[in-house]
Amino acid sequence: MVNMLEVLVANYCESNHIPIPSKSEREVHAAGKGQARAAL
């Protein structure tokens, strides 16, 4: 199953001509967001 967030980010970056960060960078950001959400 495709990760909807990844699709949304890819579509947003394409529509705004933003270079998409490498997968490892995205995973780091996702991990940070997950930890922040858990802390709340």
XYZ file of C-alpha atoms in Angstrom:
40
model
C 0.000 0.000 0.000
C 1.285 3.446 -0.903
C 1.977 5.901 1.917
C -0.536 8.706 1.304
C 1.709 11.262 3.026
C 4.574 10.464 0.650
C 2.232 10.864 -2.328
C 0.952 14.203 -1.002
C 4.498 15.457 -0.401
C 5.578 14.338 -3.879
C 2.574 16.018 -5.508
C 3.115 19.218 -3.495
C 6.805 19.328 -4.416
C 6.015 18.720 -8.092
C 3.323 21.399 -8.232
C 5.593 23.938 -6.513
C 8.806 22.840 -8.289
C 10.498 22.004 -4.988
C 13.290 19.410 -5.126
C 12.144 16.350 -3.185
C 14.552 15.467 -0.350
C 16.189 12.050 -0.375
C 14.283 9.177 1.218
C 16.659 9.042 4.207
C 16.015 12.730 4.950
C 12.247 12.197 4.716
C 12.496 9.244 7.109
C 14.388 11.410 9.607
C 11.698 14.111 9.381
C 8.942 11.492 9.735
C 10.657 10.028 12.814
C 10.945 13.499 14.362
C 7.268 14.231 13.731
C 6.286 10.852 15.180
C 8.259 11.550 18.358
C 6.774 15.046 18.660
C 3.254 13.655 18.266
C 3.967 10.961 20.874
C 5.263 13.609 23.295
C 1.985 15.528 22.962
